[in-house]
Structure formats: C-alpha cells, structure tokens
Coordinates of C-alpha atoms in Angstrom, one line a residue:
Chain A
M1 CA 3.8 -23.7 40.2
L2 CA 6.5 -22.9 42.9
E3 CA 4.3 -24.5 45.5
F4 CA 4.0 -27.7 43.2
L5 CA 7.9 -27.7 42.9
A6 CA 8.4 -27.5 46.5
H7 CA 5.9 -30.1 47.2
H8 CA 7.5 -32.6 44.8
S9 CA 11.1 -31.5 45.2
K10 CA 12.1 -35.1 46.1
L11 CA 10.4 -36.4 43.0
I12 CA 12.1 -33.9 40.9
D13 CA 15.5 -34.6 42.2
Q14 CA 14.9 -38.2 41.5
I15 CA 13.8 -37.5 37.9
G16 CA 17.2 -35.6 37.4
I17 CA 19.3 -38.3 38.7
N18 CA 17.4 -41.0 36.7
A19 CA 17.7 -38.9 33.5
L20 CA 21.5 -38.7 34.1
L21 CA 21.5 -42.6 34.4
A22 CA 19.5 -43.1 31.2
L23 CA 21.9 -40.7 29.4
S24 CA 24.9 -42.8 30.8
L25 CA 23.5 -46.1 29.4
S26 CA 22.5 -44.5 26.1
I27 CA 26.2 -43.9 25.4
S28 CA 27.0 -47.6 25.5
L29 CA 24.0 -48.2 23.5
R30 CA 25.0 -45.9 20.9
A31 CA 28.0 -48.1 20.2
G32 CA 25.8 -51.0 20.0
S33 CA 26.9 -52.8 23.1
L34 CA 24.3 -53.8 25.7
A35 CA 26.7 -53.2 28.7
L36 CA 24.4 -53.5 31.8
A37 CA 26.7 -52.1 34.5
Q38 CA 25.3 -48.6 35.0
A39 CA 24.0 -49.5 38.4
A40 CA 27.2 -50.9 39.6
F41 CA 29.2 -47.8 38.4
M42 CA 26.6 -45.7 40.2
G43 CA 27.1 -47.7 43.4
I44 CA 30.9 -47.5 43.2
A45 CA 30.9 -43.8 42.9
A46 CA 28.2 -43.5 45.5
Y47 CA 30.3 -45.4 48.1
V48 CA 33.5 -43.7 47.2
S49 CA 31.9 -40.2 47.3
S50 CA 30.2 -40.9 50.6
I51 CA 33.0 -42.5 52.3
G52 CA 35.2 -39.6 51.3
A53 CA 32.7 -37.1 52.5
V54 CA 32.1 -38.6 55.8
R55 CA 35.6 -39.9 56.7
L56 CA 37.8 -37.3 54.9
G57 CA 35.5 -34.3 54.9
W58 CA 35.4 -34.0 51.0
N59 CA 32.9 -31.3 49.6
L60 CA 30.5 -32.4 47.1
P61 CA 32.4 -31.3 43.9
L62 CA 35.6 -33.3 45.1
A63 CA 33.5 -36.2 46.2
G64 CA 31.8 -36.2 42.8
L65 CA 34.9 -36.1 40.9
A66 CA 36.5 -38.8 43.1
G67 CA 33.4 -41.0 42.6
A68 CA 33.4 -40.5 38.8
L69 CA 37.1 -41.3 38.7
A70 CA 36.7 -44.4 40.5
A71 CA 33.8 -45.6 38.4
A72 CA 35.8 -44.7 35.2
L73 CA 38.7 -46.8 36.4
V74 CA 36.6 -49.7 37.2
A75 CA 34.9 -49.3 33.8
A76 CA 38.3 -49.3 31.9
L77 CA 39.5 -52.4 33.8
L78 CA 36.2 -54.2 33.0
A79 CA 36.3 -53.3 29.5
L80 CA 39.5 -55.4 29.0
P81 CA 38.0 -58.8 29.7
I82 CA 34.6 -58.3 28.2
G83 CA 36.0 -56.8 25.0
R84 CA 35.3 -59.9 23.0
L85 CA 31.7 -60.3 24.2
R86 CA 28.8 -59.2 22.2
G87 CA 25.0 -59.2 22.4
V88 CA 23.3 -61.3 25.3
F89 CA 26.5 -62.7 26.4
L90 CA 27.9 -59.2 27.1
A91 CA 24.7 -58.3 28.9
I92 CA 24.9 -61.4 31.1
A93 CA 28.8 -60.8 31.9
T94 CA 28.0 -57.1 33.0
I95 CA 25.0 -58.2 35.0
G96 CA 27.3 -60.7 36.8
F97 CA 29.7 -57.9 37.4
G98 CA 27.1 -55.7 39.0
E99 CA 26.1 -58.6 41.3
I100 CA 29.8 -59.1 42.3
A101 CA 30.2 -55.4 43.0
R102 CA 26.9 -55.4 45.1
I103 CA 28.1 -58.5 47.1
I104 CA 31.4 -56.8 47.8
E105 CA 29.6 -53.7 49.1
I106 CA 27.6 -55.8 51.3
N107 CA 30.6 -57.6 52.7
W108 CA 33.4 -54.9 52.9
P109 CA 33.3 -53.4 56.4
I110 CA 34.1 -49.8 55.3
T111 CA 30.6 -49.6 53.5
G112 CA 28.5 -50.3 56.4
G113 CA 27.3 -53.7 55.0
A114 CA 23.7 -54.7 54.1
E115 CA 22.3 -52.1 56.7
G116 CA 23.7 -49.3 54.6
F117 CA 25.9 -46.3 55.0
S118 CA 24.5 -43.2 56.6
G119 CA 25.4 -39.6 57.6
I120 CA 26.2 -38.5 54.1
P121 CA 26.1 -34.8 54.0
N122 CA 22.8 -33.9 52.3
D123 CA 24.2 -31.2 50.0
A124 CA 23.2 -32.4 46.4
N125 CA 20.2 -30.0 45.8
T126 CA 18.1 -29.7 42.7
L127 CA 20.5 -27.1 41.4
W128 CA 23.5 -29.4 41.5
I129 CA 21.5 -32.3 39.9
Y130 CA 20.0 -30.2 37.0
G131 CA 23.3 -28.4 36.6
T132 CA 25.1 -31.8 36.2
L133 CA 22.4 -33.1 33.8
A134 CA 22.5 -29.9 31.7
L135 CA 26.4 -30.1 31.4
A136 CA 26.2 -33.7 30.4
G137 CA 23.4 -33.0 27.9
A138 CA 25.5 -30.4 26.3
A139 CA 28.7 -32.5 26.4
L140 CA 26.8 -35.2 24.6
A141 CA 25.3 -32.7 22.1
L142 CA 28.6 -31.3 21.2
F143 CA 30.2 -34.8 20.9
G144 CA 27.3 -35.5 18.5
R145 CA 28.9 -33.1 16.1
T146 CA 32.3 -34.7 16.1
K147 CA 33.8 -37.3 13.7
L148 CA 34.1 -39.4 16.8
A149 CA 30.3 -39.7 17.0
L150 CA 30.3 -41.0 13.4
A151 CA 32.7 -43.9 14.5
V152 CA 30.6 -44.8 17.5
A153 CA 27.4 -45.0 15.1
A154 CA 29.5 -47.0 12.6
T155 CA 30.5 -49.5 15.2
R156 CA 26.8 -49.9 16.2
E157 CA 25.5 -50.4 12.6
D158 CA 28.0 -52.7 11.2
E159 CA 31.3 -53.6 13.3
N160 CA 33.1 -55.3 10.4
A161 CA 32.6 -52.4 8.1
A162 CA 33.6 -50.0 10.8
R163 CA 36.9 -52.0 11.2
G164 CA 37.2 -51.9 7.4
V165 CA 37.4 -48.1 7.3
G166 CA 40.0 -48.0 10.2
I167 CA 37.9 -47.6 13.2
D168 CA 39.4 -49.0 16.3
V169 CA 36.3 -50.8 17.4
A170 CA 37.7 -51.9 20.7
A171 CA 38.7 -48.4 21.7
V172 CA 35.4 -47.1 20.7
R173 CA 33.6 -49.7 23.1
M174 CA 36.0 -49.0 25.9
G175 CA 35.7 -45.2 25.5
T176 CA 31.7 -45.4 25.6
L177 CA 31.8 -47.7 28.6
V178 CA 34.1 -45.4 30.5
A179 CA 32.2 -42.2 29.3
G180 CA 28.9 -43.8 30.6
A181 CA 30.7 -44.9 33.8
V182 CA 31.6 -41.3 34.4
L183 CA 28.0 -40.1 33.9
A184 CA 26.6 -43.0 36.1
G185 CA 29.2 -42.0 38.7
F186 CA 28.0 -38.5 38.9
A187 CA 24.5 -39.8 39.2
G188 CA 25.6 -42.1 42.1
T189 CA 27.3 -39.3 44.0
L190 CA 24.1 -37.1 43.5
Y191 CA 21.9 -39.9 44.6
A192 CA 23.9 -40.6 47.8
H193 CA 24.2 -36.9 48.7
A194 CA 20.4 -36.2 48.0
N195 CA 19.4 -39.2 50.2
F196 CA 22.1 -39.1 52.8
F197 CA 21.6 -43.0 53.3
I198 CA 22.7 -45.7 50.7
T199 CA 22.5 -49.5 50.9
P200 CA 24.0 -52.0 48.3
G201 CA 20.5 -53.0 47.3
D202 CA 20.0 -49.4 45.8
F203 CA 22.6 -50.3 43.1
G204 CA 21.3 -54.0 42.2
F205 CA 19.9 -55.5 39.2
S206 CA 16.4 -53.9 39.6
R207 CA 18.0 -50.5 39.2
M208 CA 19.7 -51.6 36.1
E209 CA 16.4 -52.7 34.8
Q210 CA 14.7 -49.6 35.5
V211 CA 17.5 -47.6 33.7
L212 CA 17.2 -49.8 30.8
V213 CA 13.4 -49.4 30.5
M214 CA 13.9 -45.6 30.6
C215 CA 16.3 -45.7 27.6
V216 CA 14.2 -48.1 25.6
I217 CA 11.0 -46.1 26.2
G218 CA 12.7 -42.9 25.1
G219 CA 14.4 -44.4 22.2
V220 CA 17.6 -46.2 22.6
T221 CA 20.3 -44.0 21.0
S222 CA 18.6 -40.4 21.6
S223 CA 19.7 -38.2 24.4
L224 CA 16.5 -36.4 24.5
G225 CA 14.7 -39.7 24.3
A226 CA 16.5 -41.0 27.3
V227 CA 15.6 -38.0 29.4
V228 CA 12.0 -38.2 28.3
G229 CA 11.9 -41.7 29.2
A230 CA 13.4 -41.1 32.6
V231 CA 11.0 -38.3 33.4
L232 CA 8.0 -40.6 32.2
M233 CA 9.0 -43.7 34.0
T234 CA 10.0 -41.9 37.3
A235 CA 6.8 -39.8 37.5
L236 CA 4.4 -42.4 36.2
P237 CA 4.1 -44.4 39.7
E238 CA 3.1 -41.1 41.2
L239 CA 0.6 -40.3 38.4
V240 CA -1.2 -43.6 38.7
R241 CA -1.3 -43.7 42.5
F242 CA -5.0 -44.5 42.2
L243 CA -4.1 -48.0 41.0
Q244 CA -2.6 -48.7 44.3
D245 CA -1.0 -52.0 44.5
Y246 CA -1.3 -52.6 40.8
R247 CA 0.8 -49.5 39.9
E248 CA 3.8 -51.5 38.6
V249 CA 1.5 -53.0 35.9
S250 CA 1.2 -49.7 34.2
S251 CA 5.1 -49.3 33.8
G252 CA 5.4 -52.8 32.4
A253 CA 2.4 -52.5 30.0
I254 CA 3.8 -49.1 28.6
L255 CA 7.2 -50.8 28.0
L256 CA 5.4 -53.7 26.2
G257 CA 3.3 -51.3 24.2
I258 CA 6.4 -49.2 23.1
I259 CA 8.4 -52.4 22.2
L260 CA 5.6 -53.8 20.2
F261 CA 4.0 -50.7 18.5
A262 CA 6.7 -48.0 18.5
P263 CA 10.1 -49.8 18.4
S264 CA 12.2 -46.8 18.1
G265 CA 10.7 -45.4 21.3
I266 CA 9.1 -42.0 22.0
A267 CA 11.9 -40.4 19.9
G268 CA 11.0 -42.4 17.1
L269 CA 7.3 -41.5 17.4
W270 CA 8.3 -37.9 17.5
R271 CA 10.3 -38.2 14.4
R272 CA 7.5 -40.0 12.7
F273 CA 4.8 -37.4 13.4
S274 CA 6.8 -34.3 12.9
Chain B
M1 CA 29.1 -83.1 58.0
L2 CA 30.3 -83.2 54.4
V3 CA 27.7 -85.8 53.5
Q4 CA 25.1 -83.7 55.0
Q5 CA 26.3 -80.6 53.0
L6 CA 26.4 -82.7 49.8
A7 CA 22.7 -83.9 50.4
N8 CA 21.6 -80.4 51.1
G9 CA 23.4 -79.4 47.9
L10 CA 21.6 -82.0 46.0
F11 CA 18.2 -80.9 47.1
L12 CA 19.0 -77.3 46.3
G13 CA 20.6 -78.3 42.9
A14 CA 17.5 -80.3 41.9
V15 CA 15.2 -77.3 42.2
Y16 CA 17.9 -75.0 40.4
A17 CA 18.0 -77.5 37.7
L18 CA 14.2 -77.4 37.0
F19 CA 14.4 -73.6 37.0
A20 CA 17.5 -73.3 34.8
I21 CA 16.2 -76.0 32.3
G22 CA 13.3 -73.7 31.4
Y23 CA 15.5 -70.8 30.9
T24 CA 18.0 -72.7 28.7
L25 CA 15.3 -74.4 26.6
I26 CA 13.9 -71.1 25.5
F27 CA 17.4 -69.8 24.9
G28 CA 18.2 -72.9 22.8
V29 CA 15.1 -72.8 20.6
L30 CA 14.8 -68.9 20.1
D31 CA 18.1 -67.4 21.2
I32 CA 16.3 -65.0 23.6
L33 CA 16.9 -64.6 27.2
N34 CA 13.6 -64.7 28.9
L35 CA 13.9 -62.5 32.0
A36 CA 10.1 -63.2 32.7
H37 CA 10.9 -66.8 33.6
A38 CA 11.5 -65.7 37.2
A39 CA 8.1 -64.0 37.3
I40 CA 6.4 -67.3 36.2
F41 CA 8.4 -69.2 38.8
M42 CA 7.0 -66.8 41.5
L43 CA 3.4 -66.7 40.2
A44 CA 3.2 -70.5 40.0
A45 CA 4.1 -70.7 43.5
F46 CA 1.5 -68.1 44.7
V47 CA -1.2 -69.9 42.7
A48 CA -0.3 -73.2 44.2
L49 CA -0.4 -71.6 47.7
S50 CA -3.9 -70.1 46.9
L51 CA -5.3 -73.4 45.6
V52 CA -4.1 -75.2 48.8
G53 CA -5.7 -72.3 50.7
F54 CA -9.0 -72.8 48.9
G55 CA -9.0 -76.4 50.3
F56 CA -7.5 -78.4 47.2
P57 CA -5.3 -81.2 48.1
L58 CA -1.6 -80.4 47.7
V59 CA -0.9 -82.8 44.9
L60 CA -3.9 -81.4 42.8
A61 CA -3.0 -77.9 43.7
V62 CA 0.6 -78.4 42.4
A63 CA -0.6 -80.1 39.3
L64 CA -3.1 -77.2 38.4
A65 CA -0.3 -74.6 39.2
L66 CA 2.0 -76.4 36.7
V67 CA -0.6 -76.2 34.0
F68 CA -1.3 -72.6 34.9
A69 CA 2.4 -71.8 34.6
G70 CA 2.7 -73.6 31.4
L71 CA -0.3 -71.6 29.9
L72 CA 1.1 -68.4 31.2
G73 CA 4.3 -69.1 29.3
V74 CA 2.3 -69.7 26.0
L75 CA 0.5 -66.3 26.7
L76 CA 3.9 -64.6 27.3
D77 CA 5.2 -65.9 24.0
R78 CA 2.0 -64.7 22.2
I79 CA 2.1 -61.2 23.6
A80 CA 5.9 -60.4 24.2
F81 CA 7.8 -62.5 21.7
A82 CA 5.7 -63.7 18.8
P83 CA 5.1 -60.1 17.2
L84 CA 8.8 -59.5 17.5
R85 CA 9.5 -62.7 15.8
R86 CA 7.5 -61.9 12.9
R87 CA 9.4 -58.6 12.7
N88 CA 12.9 -60.3 13.0
A89 CA 13.6 -57.9 15.9
G90 CA 17.0 -59.9 16.8
T91 CA 17.8 -60.9 20.2
L92 CA 18.0 -57.8 22.3
V93 CA 14.6 -56.4 21.8
P94 CA 12.8 -59.5 23.1
L95 CA 15.1 -59.2 26.1
I96 CA 13.7 -56.0 26.9
S97 CA 10.1 -57.0 26.2
S98 CA 10.5 -60.0 28.6
I99 CA 11.4 -57.3 31.2
G100 CA 8.1 -55.4 30.4
A101 CA 6.2 -58.7 30.8
A102 CA 7.9 -59.5 34.1
I103 CA 7.0 -56.2 35.6
V104 CA 3.4 -56.6 34.6
M105 CA 3.5 -60.1 36.2
Q106 CA 5.1 -58.9 39.3
G107 CA 2.7 -55.9 39.5
I108 CA -0.3 -58.3 39.3
A109 CA 1.2 -60.6 42.0
R110 CA 1.7 -57.5 44.3
G111 CA -1.8 -56.5 43.7
V112 CA -3.4 -59.9 44.3
W113 CA -1.3 -61.3 47.1
G114 CA 0.3 -58.1 48.5
P115 CA 4.0 -57.5 49.5
D116 CA 4.1 -59.9 52.4
E117 CA 5.7 -63.2 52.7
H118 CA 3.1 -66.1 52.6
R119 CA 3.4 -69.7 54.1
F120 CA 1.7 -72.9 53.2
P121 CA -0.8 -74.1 55.8
S122 CA 1.3 -76.3 58.2
N123 CA -1.1 -79.3 58.2
G124 CA -0.4 -80.1 54.4
L125 CA 3.3 -80.5 54.9
S126 CA 5.1 -83.5 56.2
T127 CA 7.8 -82.6 58.9
A128 CA 9.0 -86.3 59.3
E129 CA 12.7 -86.6 59.1
F130 CA 14.9 -89.7 58.5
H131 CA 18.2 -90.3 60.2
L132 CA 21.1 -92.4 58.7
G133 CA 24.1 -92.2 60.9
S134 CA 24.7 -88.4 61.4
L135 CA 22.9 -87.7 58.1
S136 CA 19.3 -86.3 58.6
V137 CA 17.0 -85.8 55.7
G138 CA 13.4 -84.4 55.7
A139 CA 10.8 -86.4 54.1
L140 CA 9.7 -83.3 52.2
D141 CA 13.2 -82.7 50.8
L142 CA 13.1 -86.5 49.5
I143 CA 9.7 -85.9 47.9
I144 CA 10.9 -82.6 46.3
L145 CA 14.0 -84.4 44.9
A146 CA 11.9 -87.2 43.7
V147 CA 9.4 -84.7 41.9
A148 CA 12.3 -82.8 40.5
L149 CA 14.1 -85.9 39.1
A150 CA 11.0 -87.4 37.8
L151 CA 10.2 -84.2 35.8
M152 CA 13.7 -84.1 34.4
G153 CA 13.1 -87.7 33.5
I154 CA 10.0 -86.9 31.5
L155 CA 11.6 -84.2 29.9
S156 CA 14.6 -86.2 28.9
Y157 CA 12.1 -88.7 27.3
V158 CA 10.1 -86.1 25.6
M159 CA 13.3 -84.4 24.1
R160 CA 14.8 -87.7 22.9
S161 CA 12.1 -90.0 21.9
T162 CA 8.9 -88.2 20.9
A163 CA 7.9 -86.2 17.7
L164 CA 7.6 -83.1 19.8
G165 CA 11.3 -83.6 21.1
R166 CA 12.5 -83.9 17.6
S167 CA 10.6 -80.9 16.5
I168 CA 11.9 -78.9 19.3
R169 CA 15.5 -80.0 18.6
A170 CA 15.1 -79.3 14.9
V171 CA 13.7 -75.7 15.5
A172 CA 16.6 -75.1 17.9
E173 CA 19.1 -76.3 15.2
D174 CA 17.9 -74.3 12.2
R175 CA 14.4 -72.8 12.2
V176 CA 14.2 -72.3 8.3
A177 CA 15.3 -75.8 7.6
A178 CA 12.7 -77.1 10.3
A179 CA 10.0 -75.3 8.4
L180 CA 11.1 -76.7 5.1
L181 CA 10.7 -80.1 6.5
G182 CA 7.1 -79.5 7.4
I183 CA 7.5 -78.7 11.1
D184 CA 5.0 -76.3 12.5
I185 CA 7.3 -73.7 13.9
E186 CA 4.8 -71.6 16.0
R187 CA 3.2 -74.7 17.5
T188 CA 6.6 -76.1 18.4
I189 CA 7.6 -72.7 20.0
A190 CA 4.2 -72.5 21.9
L191 CA 4.7 -76.2 23.3
T192 CA 8.4 -75.1 24.2
F193 CA 7.1 -72.3 26.3
F194 CA 4.5 -74.5 28.0
I195 CA 7.2 -77.0 29.0
A196 CA 9.8 -74.4 29.9
S197 CA 7.5 -72.4 32.0
A198 CA 5.6 -75.5 33.6
L199 CA 9.2 -76.6 34.7
G200 CA 10.0 -72.9 36.0
G201 CA 6.7 -73.0 37.9
A202 CA 7.5 -76.4 39.3
A203 CA 10.8 -75.0 40.6
G204 CA 8.9 -72.1 42.2
I205 CA 6.4 -74.4 43.9
L206 CA 9.0 -76.8 45.2
I207 CA 11.3 -74.0 46.5
G208 CA 8.1 -72.4 48.1
L209 CA 7.5 -75.7 49.9
Q210 CA 11.2 -76.5 50.7
Y211 CA 11.4 -73.1 52.5
N212 CA 7.9 -72.7 53.3
S213 CA 7.8 -69.3 52.1
V214 CA 6.4 -67.7 48.9
S215 CA 7.1 -63.9 48.3
L216 CA 7.4 -61.3 45.6
E217 CA 11.1 -61.4 45.9
M218 CA 11.6 -65.1 45.3
G219 CA 11.9 -64.6 41.6
A220 CA 14.6 -62.0 41.7
R221 CA 16.6 -64.3 44.0
I222 CA 16.9 -67.1 41.7
E223 CA 16.8 -65.1 38.4
L224 CA 20.5 -64.3 38.2
K225 CA 21.5 -67.5 39.7
G226 CA 19.6 -69.3 36.9
L227 CA 21.8 -67.1 34.6
A228 CA 25.0 -68.4 36.2
I229 CA 23.9 -71.9 35.8
I230 CA 23.0 -71.8 32.1
I231 CA 26.3 -70.0 31.4
L232 CA 28.2 -72.6 33.4
G233 CA 26.4 -75.4 31.6
G234 CA 26.5 -73.8 28.1
M235 CA 23.6 -71.6 26.9
G236 CA 21.0 -73.8 25.2
S237 CA 22.3 -77.1 26.6
V238 CA 19.7 -78.9 28.8
T239 CA 22.1 -81.4 30.1
G240 CA 24.6 -78.7 30.8
A241 CA 21.9 -76.7 32.8
V242 CA 21.3 -79.7 34.9
I243 CA 25.0 -80.3 35.7
G244 CA 25.5 -76.6 36.3
A245 CA 22.7 -76.5 38.6
F246 CA 23.9 -79.4 40.8
I247 CA 27.3 -77.9 40.8
L248 CA 26.1 -74.6 42.0
G249 CA 23.9 -76.3 44.6
A250 CA 26.9 -78.2 46.0
V251 CA 29.3 -75.3 45.8
E252 CA 26.7 -73.1 47.6
T253 CA 26.0 -75.4 50.5
L254 CA 29.7 -76.2 50.8
S255 CA 30.8 -72.7 50.8
V256 CA 28.4 -71.8 53.5
A257 CA 29.9 -74.7 55.6
Y258 CA 33.6 -74.4 55.0
V259 CA 34.4 -70.9 53.7
S260 CA 31.9 -68.2 54.5
S261 CA 28.3 -67.4 53.6
S262 CA 28.9 -63.8 53.0
Y263 CA 30.6 -64.3 49.7
R264 CA 28.6 -67.4 48.6
D265 CA 26.9 -65.6 45.8
A266 CA 30.0 -63.8 44.7
I267 CA 31.5 -67.4 43.9
A268 CA 28.5 -68.1 41.5
F269 CA 28.8 -64.8 39.7
G270 CA 32.6 -64.8 39.6
V271 CA 32.6 -68.3 37.9
M272 CA 30.0 -67.1 35.6
F273 CA 32.1 -64.0 34.6
L274 CA 35.3 -66.2 34.2
I275 CA 33.4 -68.7 32.0
L276 CA 32.0 -66.0 29.8
V277 CA 35.3 -64.4 29.4
L278 CA 37.5 -67.7 29.0
R279 CA 35.1 -70.3 27.5
P280 CA 31.9 -68.6 26.4
A281 CA 30.3 -71.8 25.3
G282 CA 30.2 -73.1 28.8
L283 CA 30.9 -76.8 29.9
L284 CA 28.6 -78.4 27.3
G285 CA 27.6 -75.7 24.9
K286 CA 28.5 -76.3 21.3
R287 CA 27.4 -73.1 19.8
A288 CA 30.2 -70.7 19.0
L289 CA 29.9 -67.3 20.5
R290 CA 27.7 -65.4 18.3
A291 CA 27.8 -61.9 17.4
A292 CA 25.1 -59.4 18.4

C-alpha cells in the first residue's frame, strides 16, 4: 500500500487538486448558475502565489491566502457585469472571461508569457493538498446545515419564488461565485506549488471542461459526488493505459453514459440503490 | 497594405462564417450550444486529408468528407441530443453531453491520426498567385473564398425558398406549433444537423487547405472564436453569424497589422463579453435574453 502510494504520489496529488476544483465549481452550480470561470480563478491564484513566492519569498500559507484573495476579488468584480446573465449566456460570458484572463497571462511580462513561469518552490505536498480538501469539505458540510444553504437551493430551483420569499438572489449568486473562486484559488496555488512550473495553457478552456465533466459525473450539486467524479476522471486515464491513443474515448463515453442513463450522476445512482 | 489586410480578413472571415453558421443554426433550432461542432470541423479535415492520401482527386475527397461530416452530425444528434429531447432536459444538460461527444471524437482522431500535425500532399494544391498593384492573392485563397460563398449562397436559397428551409425556420420559431402543422420535427432536426455539420466540416477542410495544416488542436482554436462570432451576430441568426464572422476576420487581420498580434484574440473575447453584458441579443438576434 505504502509502496503504491509512493509510486503514484503525483497522481494522488493531482486527484486532490482536481477534487478541490470540482468542489469549487459545485458551489456555483448549487445556486443554479453555470459560471465557467474556475480555470481562470485557478490561474489567477496560481500566478499571484507563484510570483509572490519567487519574487517576494512568500511561504506556502501566505502565498495561498494571497492567491485566494486575488481570485475572490476578481470574482466579485466579475459578478457585477454578469449578474443579469443566465443559462448558456452566462456560460459563454464566463468562458470569454477565462480566455481574456489566459491571453493576459500570455502577454504580461511578469508572468513569463507563453513559455511559462518556473522556479516555484515545490512545497505543496500531499498533506497540504488533502488538508485543504478536508477543510473545504468540512466547511461545505457545515454550510449545508445553515439557512443560507436553503437560500442557495431556492435560488437554483425557482429564482422568482426565491425572490418572493425575500432572498437576495443577486447576493446569493455573487456569494457562490466568490466562494467558488476562493476554493479554485487554493487549488491553483497548490497546483503551482506541486508542479513548480506553470503556463497560461494550464488554465484554459480544456481545464474548465475537465472540471465540469468531473462535477457532472459525480452529480452536479453534491460535494461527495464532485470528489468521486474527480477521483474517477483523474484516475481513469491511468487505469485504461492499455487503450493507448484511444484513452480519451473512455472518458467521453463515460460522460455520455452518465448523462443519458444516470442524469443525477454517481451521487444520484447511489441514492437510488441505497 | 490596408487593402491587402482587408483581403486577408475576407478569406479568414469566409471560413469563420461557414463554421459559425453551423453553430448558430443548431442553437436557433434547438436552443443548445453544440460544443462538438469543433470536433466535427476537425474530423472532416482529417477525413479529406486521408482520402487525398488514398489517391482520390481533391474535389471528390472534399465532397465525400462533407457528406461524412453531415452524417456524423446526424449521428451526434441521435446519440447525444435526441434522448435528452425526449426527456425535456433543458439547455444545460445537452451542452455537457456535447462535450462528452467531443471528447469521444477527439479521442478517436488521436487514435487514428496521432497527435502530430499533418499536411496535404503538395502536388494537389495550387500555389499560383495573382498580383494587382501591391495586392497579392493566392489562387487557393480565391478558390476557398468562392467555395465558402457558394455554400453560403446554397444555404440561403435552401433556408428561404425550399420546404426544408421553411420547416427549419418553423421548428426554430416554435416546435410545438410546427408539429401541429404537420412538420416532421425529428426529420427536420436531423437535416438541420446534417447541414450545420457539413458546413462546419467544410470550414475545417478549407482552413486545413488554407494553412496546409490539419491537427487535433485546430478545433479548439476555432471553437471559442465561433462562440464570439455568434454572440456578436446574435445567437440563432444566420445572417448575423456571417456578418459577425467577416467583422472578426477583418478585426483580426487589421489588429495584427496595426496594433499588436499578442492581444488579437483578447479583442474578440472582449467584444463578446461586452455584447453579452450590454446587448445580449447581438447585432441581429431578435430573441430576448432567456432565463435558464
């Protein structure tokens, strides 16, 4: 077991970071808004924390907090113009925002451009990653017991009815976007400090798609589902190595299968059979 | 210099337009964002490339690849969208199933053609150039422009003057009312997918020829630009998509020439973001912004 863990430590770290990202997206989805900016928030925090660590000598906790704060600030600013958008239009606007963020990362001299930013201290070990994940999971579980969680669910189920009972829908949407950005920000810092090298391409639309796929496979609004989806979709390419160049087909086929035959994801299957 | 850039923008815009028309047709008829459109765009280019490699004449290879792309679109609808339509799954679930289909297609392309960039055999392509004053234009560019404009002309005729076009517009307007009038909804949707995907495939083949490069990444490069175009033109508006495509083509080539190439793509997405925030219906879209 220990030998297995040591051999696959890179993969295990990757799973933890992806689980954090899937959790962060599930927060927005809980309020029913398909805001697809997680990869951008992750990238913003990754660059802020990495540049701080390399240029200013920040340690990991300080870099992580600064990165999450930067992502949260950007999310709060982003929430204002996109507040009126819903559904596919919200998805497209946030995808566009993500592309703009990526292009800025490519062109701003301080980021090292398209070749990437290197020399990041390699101090985000498995303990840090899973500690953060556990704290995030616990925070979400506690939040689930509060009245605020009901307001979030009400916003998802019927926005007008939620407004009718006095819920500030705009505040709920902004709050979930910012909370998601904080988690995505931690994931970005951990990613950068576990790989000691980042490029703008790490935080593009394909990353966003991966995170969305993890969330949907697990079951859109369930924390545990998001984590299970992240574990499955991160480990799957390793498990199906024998398919060689056709490996991607299995991820796509599983996603299609879940959408068509188990619309509530793995979490929904679990509830149905237990 | 300016004329040259505008000419280049015209060639680029024509291919963008073919791609964006397919995107916006499917949105107009079904209200879904088909993120597998770019995968069909790429696969059609690969199929044309392989057919040329097997010794087919270029024109025949292109024609067969277009039919392939259209049929792939119909298959995509049967597998990824039709079951969700029966379930009334809304607009977000199909978006995700189209991502699943795109991942499958991307995986198949990687398995069959490998991760490397491919080129068309050089003997099949004309490298002639015409000069008009300081303006120089490749024969291949002109052929591509002519093919793109011809396909748009055919589409415009089909949409305006045939029974199929009327059915497509009726289904886009109101699916229930169209069904009550006796229009076969599933058949109309299948044909819409055929047309949209064949046009997307045409764009892929023409871009592959224009740059003489076919690769797995070519879909990802145009996918989000296509989004910017259909937002600019107005989601669901075919004319809007064409206008948006030519605007983007011109803005891209002009910004490379006069501003800087590094922020070229940021302009497209910046404009897209502003339009969504300020005028979500786009230049020509008549639809009100709909709720989720």
